[in-house]
CSV table of C-alpha atoms and ligand atoms in Angstrom, one decimal:
chain,number,residue,atom,x,y,z
L,1,MET,CA,96.0,79.2,76.6
L,2,ASN,CA,92.9,78.6,78.6
L,3,ALA,CA,93.4,77.8,82.3
L,4,PRO,CA,90.6,78.2,84.7
L,5,THR,CA,91.6,81.1,86.9
L,6,GLN,CA,91.3,80.6,90.6
L,7,VAL,CA,91.0,83.7,92.8
L,8,LEU,CA,92.3,83.4,96.3
L,9,PRO,CA,91.4,86.3,98.6
L,10,VAL,CA,94.2,86.9,101.1
L,11,ASP,CA,94.7,89.4,104.0
L,12,PRO,CA,97.1,92.1,102.6
L,13,VAL,CA,99.1,92.1,105.9
L,14,HIS,CA,98.8,88.5,107.2
L,15,PRO,CA,98.1,86.4,104.1
L,16,ASP,CA,96.8,82.9,104.8
L,17,PRO,CA,99.8,80.5,104.6
L,18,ALA,CA,97.6,77.8,102.9
L,19,ALA,CA,96.8,80.2,100.0
L,20,ILE,CA,100.4,81.2,99.8
L,21,ALA,CA,101.5,77.5,99.8
L,22,MET,CA,99.1,76.8,96.9
L,23,ALA,CA,100.4,79.7,94.9
L,24,ALA,CA,104.0,78.6,95.6
L,25,ALA,CA,103.2,75.1,94.4
L,26,ALA,CA,101.7,76.5,91.2
L,27,LEU,CA,104.9,78.4,90.5
L,28,HIS,CA,106.9,75.2,91.0
L,29,ALA,CA,104.6,73.5,88.6
L,30,GLY,CA,105.4,76.0,85.8
L,31,GLN,CA,102.1,77.9,86.2
L,32,LEU,CA,101.3,81.6,86.4
L,33,VAL,CA,100.4,83.4,89.6
L,34,ALA,CA,99.2,87.0,89.8
L,35,PHE,CA,100.0,88.7,93.1
L,36,PRO,CA,99.9,92.2,94.7
L,37,THR,CA,103.0,94.2,95.2
L,38,GLU,CA,103.2,97.6,96.8
L,39,THR,CA,103.2,99.2,93.3
L,40,VAL,CA,100.9,97.2,91.0
L,41,TYR,CA,99.9,93.5,90.6
L,42,GLY,CA,102.5,91.3,89.0
L,43,LEU,CA,102.1,88.3,86.7
L,44,GLY,CA,104.6,85.8,88.2
L,45,ALA,CA,106.4,82.7,86.9
L,46,ASN,CA,109.4,80.7,88.1
L,47,ALA,CA,112.3,82.9,86.7
L,48,LEU,CA,114.4,79.7,86.3
L,49,ASP,CA,111.9,77.9,84.1
L,50,VAL,CA,112.2,79.0,80.4
L,51,ALA,CA,108.8,77.6,79.5
L,52,ALA,CA,107.0,79.2,82.4
L,53,VAL,CA,108.6,82.6,81.5
L,54,ALA,CA,107.5,82.1,77.9
L,55,ARG,CA,103.9,81.7,79.1
L,56,ILE,CA,104.1,85.2,80.7
L,57,PHE,CA,104.8,86.8,77.3
L,58,ALA,CA,101.9,84.7,75.7
L,59,ALA,CA,99.4,85.6,78.4
L,60,LYS,CA,100.1,89.3,78.2
L,61,GLU,CA,100.6,89.4,74.4
L,62,ARG,CA,103.8,91.2,75.2
L,63,PRO,CA,106.6,91.5,72.6
L,64,ALA,CA,109.4,89.1,73.3
L,65,SER,CA,111.8,92.1,73.1
L,66,ASP,CA,110.5,93.7,76.3
L,67,PRO,CA,112.4,92.2,79.3
L,68,LEU,CA,110.9,91.2,82.7
L,69,ILE,CA,111.8,92.1,86.3
L,70,VAL,CA,113.0,89.3,88.6
L,71,HIS,CA,111.6,89.5,92.1
L,72,ILE,CA,113.6,88.1,95.0
L,73,ALA,CA,112.7,87.8,98.8
L,74,ASP,CA,115.9,89.4,100.1
L,75,ALA,CA,118.8,91.5,98.9
L,76,GLY,CA,121.1,88.7,99.9
L,77,GLN,CA,119.8,86.7,96.9
L,78,VAL,CA,120.9,89.2,94.3
L,79,ASP,CA,124.0,87.2,93.6
L,80,GLU,CA,121.9,84.2,92.6
L,81,VAL,CA,120.3,86.2,89.7
L,82,ALA,CA,123.0,88.8,88.8
L,83,HIS,CA,126.8,88.8,88.8
L,84,GLU,CA,129.5,91.5,89.1
L,85,VAL,CA,127.1,93.5,91.3
L,86,PRO,CA,128.5,97.0,91.7
L,87,ARG,CA,128.9,98.7,95.0
L,88,LEU,CA,126.3,101.3,94.2
L,89,ALA,CA,123.8,98.5,93.7
L,90,ARG,CA,124.5,97.2,97.2
L,91,GLU,CA,124.1,100.7,98.6
L,92,LEU,CA,120.8,101.4,96.8
L,93,ALA,CA,119.5,98.0,97.8
L,94,ALA,CA,120.4,98.6,101.5
L,95,ARG,CA,118.6,101.9,101.5
L,96,PHE,CA,115.5,101.1,99.3
L,97,TRP,CA,114.8,97.3,99.4
L,98,PRO,CA,112.3,96.0,100.1
L,99,GLY,CA,110.6,98.7,98.0
L,100,PRO,CA,109.7,100.0,94.6
L,101,LEU,CA,113.2,100.2,93.1
L,102,THR,CA,114.4,97.9,90.3
L,103,LEU,CA,118.1,97.6,89.5
L,104,VAL,CA,119.4,96.5,86.1
L,105,LEU,CA,122.5,94.5,86.6
L,106,PRO,CA,124.6,92.0,84.6
L,107,ARG,CA,122.6,88.8,84.2
L,108,GLY,CA,123.7,85.8,86.2
L,109,PRO,CA,124.1,82.4,84.5
L,110,ARG,CA,121.0,80.8,86.1
L,111,ILE,CA,118.6,83.3,84.6
L,112,PRO,CA,117.4,82.1,81.2
L,113,PRO,CA,117.8,84.6,78.4
L,114,ASN,CA,114.1,85.0,77.7
L,115,VAL,CA,113.6,86.7,81.1
L,116,SER,CA,115.8,89.5,79.8
L,117,ALA,CA,114.7,89.4,76.1
L,118,GLY,CA,118.1,88.1,75.2
L,119,ARG,CA,120.0,90.9,76.9
L,120,ALA,CA,123.1,90.3,79.0
L,121,THR,CA,121.4,92.2,81.8
L,122,VAL,CA,118.7,91.4,84.3
L,123,ALA,CA,116.3,93.7,86.2
L,124,VAL,CA,115.9,92.8,89.9
L,125,ARG,CA,113.8,94.0,92.8
L,126,VAL,CA,112.7,93.0,96.4
L,127,PRO,CA,109.1,94.1,96.7
L,128,ARG,CA,107.8,95.1,100.1
L,129,HIS,CA,104.2,94.0,100.0
L,130,PRO,CA,103.6,91.3,102.6
L,131,VAL,CA,101.8,89.0,100.1
L,132,ALA,CA,104.6,89.3,97.5
L,133,LEU,CA,107.2,88.6,100.2
L,134,ALA,CA,105.3,85.7,101.6
L,135,LEU,CA,105.0,84.1,98.1
L,136,LEU,CA,108.7,84.6,97.4
L,137,ARG,CA,109.7,83.1,100.7
L,138,ALA,CA,107.4,80.1,100.4
L,139,ALA,CA,108.4,79.4,96.8
L,140,ARG,CA,112.1,79.9,97.4
L,141,LEU,CA,112.4,80.9,93.8
L,142,PRO,CA,113.3,84.1,91.9
L,143,VAL,CA,110.0,85.1,90.3
L,144,ALA,CA,109.8,86.9,87.0
L,145,ALA,CA,106.8,89.2,87.0
L,146,PRO,CA,105.8,92.1,84.7
L,147,SER,CA,102.7,94.1,85.6
L,148,ALA,CA,99.6,91.8,85.3
L,149,ASN,CA,97.9,93.7,82.5
L,150,ARG,CA,97.6,92.9,78.8
L,151,PHE,CA,100.3,94.6,76.8
L,152,ALA,CA,99.8,98.4,76.5
L,153,ARG,CA,96.8,98.5,78.9
L,154,PRO,CA,96.9,100.4,82.1
L,155,SER,CA,98.7,98.5,84.9
L,156,PRO,CA,96.4,96.6,87.4
L,157,THR,CA,96.0,98.1,90.8
L,158,ALA,CA,93.3,95.7,91.9
L,159,ALA,CA,92.6,92.0,91.3
L,160,ALA,CA,89.5,92.9,89.3
L,161,HIS,CA,91.8,94.6,86.8
L,162,VAL,CA,93.9,91.5,86.5
L,163,LEU,CA,90.8,89.4,85.7
L,164,GLU,CA,89.6,92.0,83.2
L,165,ASP,CA,92.8,91.5,81.2
L,166,LEU,CA,93.9,87.9,82.0
L,167,ALA,CA,91.0,85.7,83.2
L,168,GLY,CA,91.6,82.3,81.7
L,169,ARG,CA,95.3,83.1,81.1
L,170,VAL,CA,96.6,82.8,84.7
L,171,GLU,CA,96.1,79.9,87.0
L,172,ILE,CA,95.9,81.8,90.4
L,173,VAL,CA,95.2,85.4,91.4
L,174,LEU,CA,96.1,86.2,95.0
L,175,ASP,CA,93.6,89.0,95.8
L,176,GLY,CA,95.2,91.2,98.5
L,177,GLY,CA,93.1,94.3,97.7
L,178,PRO,CA,94.2,97.5,96.1
L,179,THR,CA,97.9,98.1,95.7
L,180,PRO,CA,99.1,101.0,97.8
L,181,ILE,CA,101.5,103.0,95.6
L,182,GLY,CA,99.7,102.5,92.2
L,183,VAL,CA,102.5,103.3,89.8
L,184,GLU,CA,105.3,100.8,89.0
L,185,SER,CA,108.8,100.7,90.5
L,186,THR,CA,111.6,103.1,89.5
L,187,VAL,CA,114.0,101.3,87.1
L,188,VAL,CA,117.7,102.2,87.4
L,189,ASP,CA,120.3,100.8,85.0
L,190,LEU,CA,123.7,100.2,86.7
L,191,THR,CA,125.4,98.4,83.8
L,192,GLY,CA,126.8,101.5,82.1
L,193,ALA,CA,129.5,103.9,82.9
L,194,GLU,CA,127.0,106.1,84.7
L,195,PRO,CA,123.8,105.1,86.5
L,196,ARG,CA,120.7,105.8,84.4
L,197,LEU,CA,117.1,106.2,85.3
L,198,LEU,CA,115.1,104.2,82.7
L,199,ARG,CA,111.6,104.6,84.2
L,200,PRO,CA,110.5,107.0,86.9
L,201,GLY,CA,108.4,105.2,89.6
L,202,GLY,CA,107.5,104.7,93.2
L,203,ILE,CA,110.9,105.9,94.5
L,204,PRO,CA,111.4,109.5,93.5
L,205,LEU,CA,114.5,110.4,91.4
L,206,GLU,CA,115.5,113.0,94.0
L,207,ALA,CA,115.7,110.3,96.8
L,208,LEU,CA,118.0,108.2,94.5
L,209,GLN,CA,120.2,111.1,93.6
L,210,ALA,CA,121.0,111.6,97.3
L,211,LEU,CA,122.9,108.3,97.1
L,212,ALA,CA,123.7,108.4,93.4
L,213,PRO,CA,124.5,112.0,92.5
L,214,GLY,CA,125.4,111.1,88.9
L,215,LEU,CA,122.1,109.5,88.2
L,216,ALA,CA,120.8,110.9,84.9
L,217,TYR,CA,117.3,110.9,83.3
L,218,ALA,CA,116.9,111.7,79.7
L,219,PRO,CA,113.5,110.3,78.6
L,220,ARG,CA,113.4,109.2,75.0
L,221,TYR,CA,110.0,108.0,74.0
L,222,LEU,CA,109.5,106.0,70.8
L,223,ALA,CA,106.4,105.9,68.6
L,224,PRO,CA,105.0,102.3,68.5
L,225,ASP,CA,105.9,102.0,64.8
L,226,ALA,CA,109.5,103.4,65.1
L,227,ASP,CA,111.9,101.1,63.1
L,228,GLU,CA,114.6,102.0,65.6
L,229,THR,CA,115.2,99.3,68.2
L,230,PRO,CA,115.0,101.0,71.6
L,231,ALA,CA,118.5,101.4,73.2
L,232,ALA,CA,116.6,101.0,76.5
L,233,PRO,CA,113.5,98.8,76.4
L,234,GLY,CA,110.2,100.0,77.8
L,235,MET,CA,110.4,103.4,76.2
L,236,LEU,CA,107.4,102.9,73.9
L,237,LEU,CA,104.6,105.5,73.7
L,238,LYS,CA,101.2,103.8,73.7
L,239,HIS,CA,101.7,102.1,76.9
L,240,TYR,CA,99.3,102.3,79.8
L,241,SER,CA,96.7,103.2,77.3
L,242,PRO,CA,92.9,102.9,77.8
L,243,SER,CA,90.8,102.6,74.6
L,244,ALA,CA,89.8,106.2,74.9
L,245,GLU,CA,92.0,109.0,73.5
L,246,VAL,CA,93.9,110.7,76.4
L,247,LEU,CA,94.5,114.4,76.3
L,248,LEU,CA,97.1,115.8,78.6
L,249,PHE,CA,96.9,119.5,79.5
L,250,VAL,CA,100.3,121.0,80.4
L,251,GLY,CA,100.7,124.5,81.9
L,252,PRO,CA,99.8,126.6,84.9
L,253,PRO,CA,96.9,124.9,86.8
L,254,ALA,CA,94.3,127.6,86.5
L,255,ALA,CA,94.9,128.2,82.8
L,256,ALA,CA,95.0,124.4,82.1
L,257,ARG,CA,91.8,123.9,84.0
L,258,ALA,CA,90.0,126.6,82.0
L,259,ARG,CA,91.2,125.1,78.8
L,260,MET,CA,90.0,121.7,79.9
L,261,GLU,CA,86.5,123.0,80.8
L,262,GLN,CA,86.4,124.6,77.3
L,263,ALA,CA,87.4,121.3,75.7
L,264,VAL,CA,84.8,119.4,77.7
L,265,ARG,CA,82.0,121.8,76.6
L,266,GLU,CA,83.0,121.7,72.9
L,267,ARG,CA,83.2,117.9,72.9
L,268,ILE,CA,79.9,117.4,74.7
L,269,ALA,CA,78.3,119.9,72.3
L,270,ALA,CA,79.6,117.8,69.4
L,271,GLY,CA,77.9,114.7,71.0
L,272,GLN,CA,81.0,113.0,72.5
L,273,ARG,CA,81.0,111.2,75.8
L,274,VAL,CA,83.9,112.8,77.7
L,275,GLY,CA,85.8,111.6,80.8
L,276,VAL,CA,87.9,113.7,83.2
L,277,LEU,CA,90.5,112.7,85.8
L,278,ALA,CA,90.6,115.5,88.3
L,279,PRO,CA,91.5,116.4,91.9
L,280,GLU,CA,88.4,116.0,94.1
L,281,GLU,CA,88.1,119.8,94.6
L,282,GLU,CA,87.7,120.2,90.8
L,283,ALA,CA,85.5,117.2,90.1
L,284,PRO,CA,82.1,118.8,90.7
L,285,ALA,CA,82.7,121.5,88.2
L,286,PHE,CA,83.5,119.0,85.4
L,287,ALA,CA,80.6,116.8,86.4
L,288,ARG,CA,78.2,119.8,86.1
L,289,LEU,CA,79.4,120.3,82.5
L,290,GLY,CA,78.3,116.7,81.8
L,291,ALA,CA,81.6,114.9,81.9
L,292,ALA,CA,82.1,111.5,83.6
L,293,VAL,CA,84.7,112.2,86.4
L,294,GLU,CA,87.0,110.1,88.3
L,295,SER,CA,88.7,111.7,91.3
L,296,LEU,CA,92.5,111.7,91.8
L,297,GLY,CA,92.0,112.5,95.5
L,298,PRO,CA,92.9,115.8,97.2
L,299,ARG,CA,94.7,118.4,95.0
L,300,ASP,CA,98.5,118.3,95.3
L,301,GLU,CA,98.5,114.9,97.1
L,302,LEU,CA,100.7,113.1,94.6
L,303,GLU,CA,100.5,109.8,96.6
L,304,ALA,CA,96.7,109.8,96.2
L,305,ALA,CA,96.9,110.7,92.5
L,306,ALA,CA,99.4,107.9,91.8
L,307,SER,CA,97.3,105.3,93.6
L,308,ARG,CA,94.1,106.3,91.7
L,309,LEU,CA,95.6,106.9,88.3
L,310,PHE,CA,95.4,103.5,86.5
L,311,GLY,CA,92.1,102.6,88.2
L,312,GLY,CA,90.7,106.0,87.1
L,313,LEU,CA,91.7,105.4,83.5
L,314,ARG,CA,90.1,101.9,83.5
L,315,ALA,CA,86.9,103.2,85.2
L,316,LEU,CA,86.4,106.0,82.6
L,317,ASP,CA,87.1,103.5,79.8
L,318,ALA,CA,84.4,101.2,81.2
L,319,GLN,CA,82.0,104.1,80.9
L,320,GLY,CA,82.7,104.2,77.1
L,321,VAL,CA,84.1,107.7,76.9
L,322,ALA,CA,85.7,108.8,73.7
L,323,ALA,CA,88.3,111.0,75.4
L,324,ILE,CA,89.9,111.3,78.8
L,325,LEU,CA,91.1,114.8,79.8
L,326,VAL,CA,93.6,115.3,82.5
L,327,ARG,CA,95.9,118.0,83.8
L,328,ALA,CA,99.7,117.2,84.1
L,329,PRO,CA,101.3,117.3,87.5
L,330,GLU,CA,104.6,119.0,88.3
L,331,ARG,CA,107.4,116.8,87.1
L,332,ALA,CA,109.0,116.3,90.6
L,333,GLY,CA,108.7,113.6,93.3
L,334,LEU,CA,106.0,111.1,92.4
L,335,GLY,CA,104.8,113.6,89.8
L,336,LEU,CA,107.5,112.5,87.5
L,337,ALA,CA,106.2,109.0,87.3
L,338,ILE,CA,102.6,110.2,87.0
L,339,TRP,CA,103.6,112.5,84.1
L,340,ASP,CA,105.5,109.7,82.4
L,341,ARG,CA,102.4,107.3,82.5
L,342,LEU,CA,100.0,110.0,81.3
L,343,PHE,CA,102.4,111.1,78.6
L,344,ARG,CA,102.6,107.6,77.2
L,345,ALA,CA,98.9,107.1,77.4
L,346,THR,CA,98.4,110.2,75.2
L,347,GLU,CA,100.7,108.7,72.6
L,348,GLY,CA,102.3,112.2,72.5
L,349,ARG,CA,99.1,114.3,72.3
L,350,VAL,CA,100.0,117.0,74.8
L,351,ILE,CA,98.1,120.3,74.9
L,352,GLU,CA,100.4,123.1,76.0
L,353,VAL,CA,98.5,125.9,77.8
L,354,ASN,CA,100.2,129.2,78.4
L,355,GLY,CA,99.8,131.2,81.6
L,356,GLY,CA,96.6,133.2,82.0
Z,1,LIG,O1,106.5,97.8,90.1
Z,1,LIG,C1,106.9,97.1,89.2
Z,1,LIG,O2,108.0,97.2,88.6
Z,1,LIG,C2,105.9,96.0,88.7
Z,1,LIG,C3,105.7,95.0,89.8
Z,1,LIG,C4,104.9,93.8,89.4
Z,1,LIG,O3,107.0,94.6,90.3
Z,1,LIG,N1,106.5,95.3,87.5
Z,1,LIG,C5,106.5,96.0,86.3
Z,1,LIG,O4,107.0,95.1,85.3
Z,1,LIG,O5,106.2,97.1,86.1
Z,1,LIG,P1,106.9,95.5,83.7
Z,1,LIG,O6,107.4,94.4,83.0
Z,1,LIG,O7,105.6,96.0,83.4
Z,1,LIG,O8,108.0,96.7,83.6
Z,1,LIG,C6,109.4,96.4,83.6
Z,1,LIG,C7,110.2,97.5,83.1
Z,1,LIG,C8,110.0,97.7,81.6
Z,1,LIG,O9,110.0,99.1,81.3
Z,1,LIG,C9,111.2,96.9,81.1
Z,1,LIG,O10,111.5,97.4,79.8
Z,1,LIG,C10,112.3,97.3,82.1
Z,1,LIG,O11,111.6,97.2,83.3
Z,1,LIG,N2,113.3,96.2,82.2
Z,1,LIG,C11,113.2,95.0,82.6
Z,1,LIG,N3,114.4,94.3,82.4
Z,1,LIG,C12,115.2,95.2,81.9
Z,1,LIG,C13,116.6,95.1,81.5
Z,1,LIG,N4,117.3,94.0,81.5
Z,1,LIG,N5,117.2,96.2,81.0
Z,1,LIG,C14,116.5,97.4,80.9
Z,1,LIG,N6,115.2,97.5,81.2
Z,1,LIG,C15,114.6,96.4,81.7
Z,2,LIG,MG1,104.0,96.9,82.6
C-alpha cells in the first residue's frame, strides 16, 4: 500500500469543518484517516466496509486475530453496532461516555466479522476528543479504529508518531496536537456471566467498580510465541515496545531508584547507551550519571506520567539507547494502566527490588 499521506492541522477544540469534511469523505471512499482521541491517535476506517477494515490490518501489520474498537458519536447509536445490550452497558455508557471506556458487547449484524477478528462480539466506545467527535458526526458512520501505530510499537500520542509508523499507509492524518490522556481506553467485557476488565486504561478500575461492583481483573499475559490462543485478545506481551530493551524496577521507590542508579552506572561503564524514564525531580541525578533522560512530569502525578509515557519511550528509542530503565508506579488509579503498558514493553523482564 502506498498512498501519499496528507496531514491536515486542526484546532483541537474547534476543528475546521472543511478539514473534517475532507476526512469524512475519505472514510466514505474506503480510505484510512488517522485522528486524535482523548487517549491516543486512532487509525480509522468505515466500520461497515469490509475492504476498508482489511486495510487497517495491512497498514498496521496487525494480526487478523486482534479485534478493533468501533467508535460512535453518541451512546444512542450503540444499538446500530451491537445487540442485546445489557443494562449495565447502558449505565456505564451514561456515566462514562463520551470518554475513555470501551465496552465489549454482542456484535450487531451490520458490523462485518473482520472488525471483530471473527468473534461474535464487538468493542464500542464514544470518544470525547472534539476532533474525533466532529469526524464521527460528519461521517455519520461507525468508525473502526485501533491505535495508529505499527503493531507492537508504542501507541501514538502525537501526529508525528503516526507519521513515523504509517506515512504512506494512511491517506489523511488530522493533526490536533498531543492527546491529553496518553494511554488507551479501559476495555470492559460485558458478554460473560460477570463483567471483566480486559485492559486497564484511561478510566480507573476503581471508578468502574462503583457502578459494577462485580467487575473482575485477572491479567493473564501471553508470550508472543505462546501456542495457546488468547481467551481474551490483546493480552500479548511485547506490545507497546520500543526497540530498546525495557527494564522495569518494582519495589519501594527509594530502593528501586538506588538499584536503577547502580544499573545505569554498570551499563554505562560497559559502554552501553542507557535511557531512563523518570519523574522530573529525579531526572537530573540520572542525567549526571550519563543517561539519556525523558521526564514523566512531577513525581506522583499519574496523569502527567500517563500522558508522557509513550512519547518518552519513542524519544529514548530515537536516541539509540540499548536499554530503557523505569520505576513501576503503584498499581492503583491510572497507575494500573501505566504498569500494564510498561510490563508488556518489558516482555516480562521485571526487576524486583526489596525494601531498603
Ligand atoms: O483508546 C483507545 O482504545 C484507542 C483509541 C484510538 O480509541 N484504541 C485502541 O485500539 O487502543 P487498539 O486496537 O489498539 O486496542 C483495542 C483493544 C485490544 O486490546 C483488543 O484486543 C481489544 O481492545 N478488543 C477489541 N475488540 C474486542 C472484542 N471484540 N473482544 C475483546 N477485546 C477486544
Ligand atoms: Mg493498540
